[in-house]
Amino acid sequence: AHRLGRDRKIVNSAFRNQYVGLMNVLRYKVEPTGEDSLDVAYYLFLQDRVAEALARFDAVDAENLPSQLQVDYMRCYVAFYREKPEEAAKIAARYADHPVDKWRERFAAVTDQVAEIDGAAIEGGAVTQSDREEDDRESLQDQLASTEPALQLKVENREALLTFQNLKEVTVNLYQMDLEFLFSANPFVESSAERFS
């Protein structure tokens, strides 16, 4: 999310190996197929390179891909980024009775997300982990995370946007920094990036 230095680094080694493997395969192709472009869009989303991922996804001729289910799931994901949850809801509604539990539950999660965006309350209560698959574990983690305190500060165009949940009070301290002096004193910030945490 926050690149330090000239090169983009993927710190998750398993993901990095998979991504580099895909890039090695693609470099031997004259032109990527639609499936290849969809793969690249997926990996760009995982790296928070959203603008590039959206552009790559828009270039995919989705109608000619063999598996529409996965494409529709990614369309839901893209709709959320474009702030069009109603589109995601329409797509998810088509899979409400899908015979495969894994995909039915994923599209149900899309529907739940749309409902939450529209102001519906998040269902509380105990969730058991017995007889759950790995996908259910992710759902449980998301549900538990929604009950935990969270804080995010984003600065854009000299304005600070503070978003938080489950907090009664927030204190923000601002400190003036002389970036020119910091760079002059230590031009290779990669070696001491923890100073900025």
Short mmCIF file of C-alpha atoms in Angstrom, two decimals:
data_model
loop_
_atom_site.label_atom_id
_atom_site.label_comp_id
_atom_site.label_asym_id
_atom_site.label_seq_id
_atom_site.Cartn_x
_atom_site.Cartn_y
_atom_site.Cartn_z
CA ALA A 1 0.00 0.00 0.00
CA HIS A 2 2.87 2.38 0.78
CA ARG A 3 5.80 2.00 -1.55
CA LEU A 4 9.18 3.01 -0.16
CA GLY A 5 11.93 3.39 -2.69
CA ARG A 6 12.02 2.90 -6.43
CA ASP A 7 10.80 -0.68 -6.65
CA ARG A 8 7.42 -2.09 -5.75
CA LYS A 9 7.82 -4.93 -3.23
CA ILE A 10 5.38 -7.73 -2.42
CA VAL A 11 6.18 -8.80 1.12
CA ASN A 12 3.94 -11.89 1.15
CA SER A 13 6.36 -14.48 -0.24
CA ALA A 14 3.71 -17.02 -1.32
CA PHE A 15 1.78 -14.34 -3.22
CA ARG A 16 4.99 -12.89 -4.69
CA ASN A 17 6.05 -16.32 -6.01
CA GLN A 18 2.65 -16.91 -7.58
CA TYR A 19 2.56 -13.43 -9.14
CA VAL A 20 6.12 -13.70 -10.50
CA GLY A 21 5.26 -17.15 -11.86
CA LEU A 22 2.28 -15.70 -13.75
CA MET A 23 4.40 -12.86 -15.14
CA ASN A 24 7.02 -15.39 -16.30
CA VAL A 25 4.34 -17.34 -18.18
CA LEU A 26 2.84 -14.20 -19.74
CA ARG A 27 6.13 -12.84 -21.01
CA TYR A 28 6.37 -15.74 -23.47
CA LYS A 29 2.96 -15.02 -25.00
CA VAL A 30 2.55 -12.76 -27.99
CA GLU A 31 -0.74 -11.45 -26.63
CA PRO A 32 -2.52 -12.29 -23.37
CA THR A 33 -5.84 -14.11 -23.58
CA GLY A 34 -8.96 -12.83 -21.83
CA GLU A 35 -8.32 -15.27 -18.99
CA ASP A 36 -4.75 -13.95 -18.67
CA SER A 37 -6.03 -10.37 -18.44
CA LEU A 38 -8.54 -11.40 -15.81
CA ASP A 39 -5.74 -13.08 -13.83
CA VAL A 40 -3.64 -9.93 -14.04
CA ALA A 41 -6.57 -7.77 -12.91
CA TYR A 42 -7.06 -10.08 -9.91
CA TYR A 43 -3.39 -9.83 -8.92
CA LEU A 44 -3.44 -6.05 -9.32
CA PHE A 45 -6.44 -5.83 -6.98
CA LEU A 46 -4.52 -7.89 -4.42
CA GLN A 47 -1.70 -5.34 -4.58
CA ASP A 48 -4.10 -2.39 -4.10
CA ARG A 49 -3.26 -1.17 -7.60
CA VAL A 50 -6.95 -0.45 -8.14
CA ALA A 51 -6.80 1.97 -11.09
CA GLU A 52 -4.61 -0.44 -13.07
CA ALA A 53 -6.81 -3.38 -12.10
CA LEU A 54 -9.99 -1.61 -13.20
CA ALA A 55 -8.42 -0.67 -16.54
CA ARG A 56 -7.25 -4.27 -17.08
CA PHE A 57 -10.67 -5.65 -16.12
CA ASP A 58 -12.43 -3.26 -18.52
CA ALA A 59 -10.22 -4.54 -21.35
CA VAL A 60 -11.34 -8.15 -20.81
CA ASP A 61 -13.91 -9.53 -23.26
CA ALA A 62 -15.82 -11.32 -20.51
CA GLU A 63 -18.48 -12.78 -22.79
CA ASN A 64 -15.94 -15.06 -24.47
CA LEU A 65 -14.54 -16.49 -21.24
CA PRO A 66 -15.47 -20.08 -20.39
CA SER A 67 -16.42 -19.45 -16.75
CA GLN A 68 -18.96 -16.69 -16.22
CA LEU A 69 -19.40 -17.42 -12.51
CA GLN A 70 -15.94 -16.18 -11.54
CA VAL A 71 -16.24 -13.23 -13.90
CA ASP A 72 -19.54 -12.25 -12.28
CA TYR A 73 -17.99 -12.47 -8.83
CA MET A 74 -15.22 -10.14 -9.96
CA ARG A 75 -17.86 -7.84 -11.49
CA CYS A 76 -19.36 -7.55 -8.01
CA TYR A 77 -15.95 -6.65 -6.62
CA VAL A 78 -15.46 -4.04 -9.34
CA ALA A 79 -18.95 -2.60 -8.72
CA PHE A 80 -18.02 -1.92 -5.09
CA TYR A 81 -14.89 -0.04 -6.18
CA ARG A 82 -16.98 2.03 -8.58
CA GLU A 83 -19.49 2.80 -5.82
CA LYS A 84 -22.30 0.98 -7.63
CA PRO A 85 -23.50 -1.54 -5.04
CA GLU A 86 -26.85 -1.91 -6.80
CA GLU A 87 -25.04 -3.51 -9.75
CA ALA A 88 -23.32 -5.94 -7.40
CA ALA A 89 -26.70 -6.79 -5.84
CA LYS A 90 -28.26 -7.56 -9.24
CA ILE A 91 -25.41 -9.89 -10.14
CA ALA A 92 -25.42 -11.60 -6.74
CA ALA A 93 -29.19 -12.16 -6.90
CA ARG A 94 -28.72 -14.45 -9.92
CA TYR A 95 -26.65 -16.81 -7.75
CA ALA A 96 -28.89 -16.87 -4.65
CA ASP A 97 -29.84 -20.51 -5.35
CA HIS A 98 -26.53 -21.68 -6.81
CA PRO A 99 -26.00 -25.41 -6.14
CA VAL A 100 -22.37 -25.06 -5.00
CA ASP A 101 -22.29 -23.90 -1.36
CA LYS A 102 -18.97 -22.06 -1.69
CA TRP A 103 -20.19 -19.80 -4.48
CA ARG A 104 -23.71 -19.37 -3.11
CA GLU A 105 -22.19 -18.17 0.20
CA ARG A 106 -19.78 -15.82 -1.56
CA PHE A 107 -22.58 -14.15 -3.50
CA ALA A 108 -24.67 -14.07 -0.30
CA ALA A 109 -21.78 -12.15 1.29
CA VAL A 110 -22.00 -9.66 -1.60
CA THR A 111 -25.71 -9.25 -0.88
CA ASP A 112 -24.96 -8.74 2.82
CA GLN A 113 -22.35 -6.12 1.97
CA VAL A 114 -24.84 -4.24 -0.19
CA ALA A 115 -27.40 -4.38 2.63
CA GLU A 116 -24.80 -3.00 5.05
CA ILE A 117 -23.99 -0.17 2.64
CA ASP A 118 -27.71 0.60 2.46
CA GLY A 119 -27.79 0.89 6.24
CA ALA A 120 -28.93 -2.54 7.41
CA ALA A 121 -27.68 -3.59 10.84
CA ILE A 122 -24.97 -6.22 11.05
CA GLU A 123 -26.29 -9.40 12.59
CA GLY A 124 -24.57 -10.20 15.86
CA GLY A 125 -24.51 -13.40 17.80
CA ALA A 126 -22.24 -16.33 18.33
CA VAL A 127 -20.87 -18.11 15.32
CA THR A 128 -19.64 -21.64 15.80
CA GLN A 129 -16.63 -22.96 13.92
CA SER A 130 -17.64 -26.63 13.95
CA ASP A 131 -17.91 -28.25 10.56
CA ARG A 132 -16.82 -25.05 8.81
CA GLU A 133 -14.74 -24.88 5.65
CA GLU A 134 -11.88 -22.46 5.12
CA ASP A 135 -14.21 -19.96 3.41
CA ASP A 136 -16.40 -19.90 6.51
CA ARG A 137 -13.33 -19.01 8.55
CA GLU A 138 -12.83 -15.89 6.43
CA SER A 139 -16.48 -14.96 6.89
CA LEU A 140 -16.15 -15.42 10.66
CA GLN A 141 -13.00 -13.27 10.71
CA ASP A 142 -14.81 -10.52 8.80
CA GLN A 143 -17.73 -10.67 11.21
CA LEU A 144 -15.45 -10.51 14.25
CA ALA A 145 -13.45 -7.66 12.70
CA SER A 146 -16.63 -5.61 12.30
CA THR A 147 -17.08 -5.64 16.09
CA GLU A 148 -13.49 -4.52 16.85
CA PRO A 149 -12.36 -0.91 17.09
CA ALA A 150 -10.83 0.39 13.86
CA LEU A 151 -9.26 3.66 12.81
CA GLN A 152 -7.99 4.92 9.46
CA LEU A 153 -6.52 8.31 8.60
CA LYS A 154 -6.16 9.34 4.97
CA VAL A 155 -4.72 12.64 3.74
CA GLU A 156 -5.74 13.93 0.32
CA ASN A 157 -5.39 17.45 -1.10
CA ARG A 158 -4.26 18.84 2.25
CA GLU A 159 -7.39 17.47 3.96
CA ALA A 160 -7.43 14.70 6.53
CA LEU A 161 -10.23 12.14 6.37
CA LEU A 162 -10.67 10.15 9.56
CA THR A 163 -12.84 7.03 9.47
CA PHE A 164 -13.44 4.88 12.50
CA GLN A 165 -15.80 2.34 14.01
CA ASN A 166 -16.56 1.15 17.52
CA LEU A 167 -14.62 4.02 19.11
CA LYS A 168 -16.04 6.63 21.49
CA GLU A 169 -13.17 9.08 21.21
CA VAL A 170 -10.19 9.71 18.93
CA THR A 171 -7.23 12.03 19.49
CA VAL A 172 -5.11 13.07 16.52
CA ASN A 173 -1.70 14.67 17.08
CA LEU A 174 -0.01 16.41 14.16
CA TYR A 175 3.76 16.95 14.00
CA GLN A 176 5.51 19.19 11.53
CA MET A 177 8.28 17.45 9.59
CA ASP A 178 11.06 18.91 7.50
CA LEU A 179 11.17 16.37 4.67
CA GLU A 180 14.11 18.05 2.96
CA PHE A 181 16.21 17.75 6.13
CA LEU A 182 15.12 14.13 6.67
CA PHE A 183 16.13 13.23 3.12
CA SER A 184 19.45 15.07 3.40
CA ALA A 185 20.23 13.31 6.68
CA ASN A 186 19.22 9.86 5.43
CA PRO A 187 18.60 9.59 1.65
CA PHE A 188 18.21 5.80 1.81
CA VAL A 189 15.01 5.71 3.84
CA GLU A 190 14.40 2.03 3.02
CA SER A 191 16.92 1.02 5.67
CA SER A 192 15.11 2.86 8.47
CA ALA A 193 11.46 2.94 7.41
CA GLU A 194 10.29 2.09 10.95
CA ARG A 195 10.89 5.73 11.91
CA PHE A 196 7.74 6.66 9.98
CA SER A 197 5.44 4.09 11.57
#
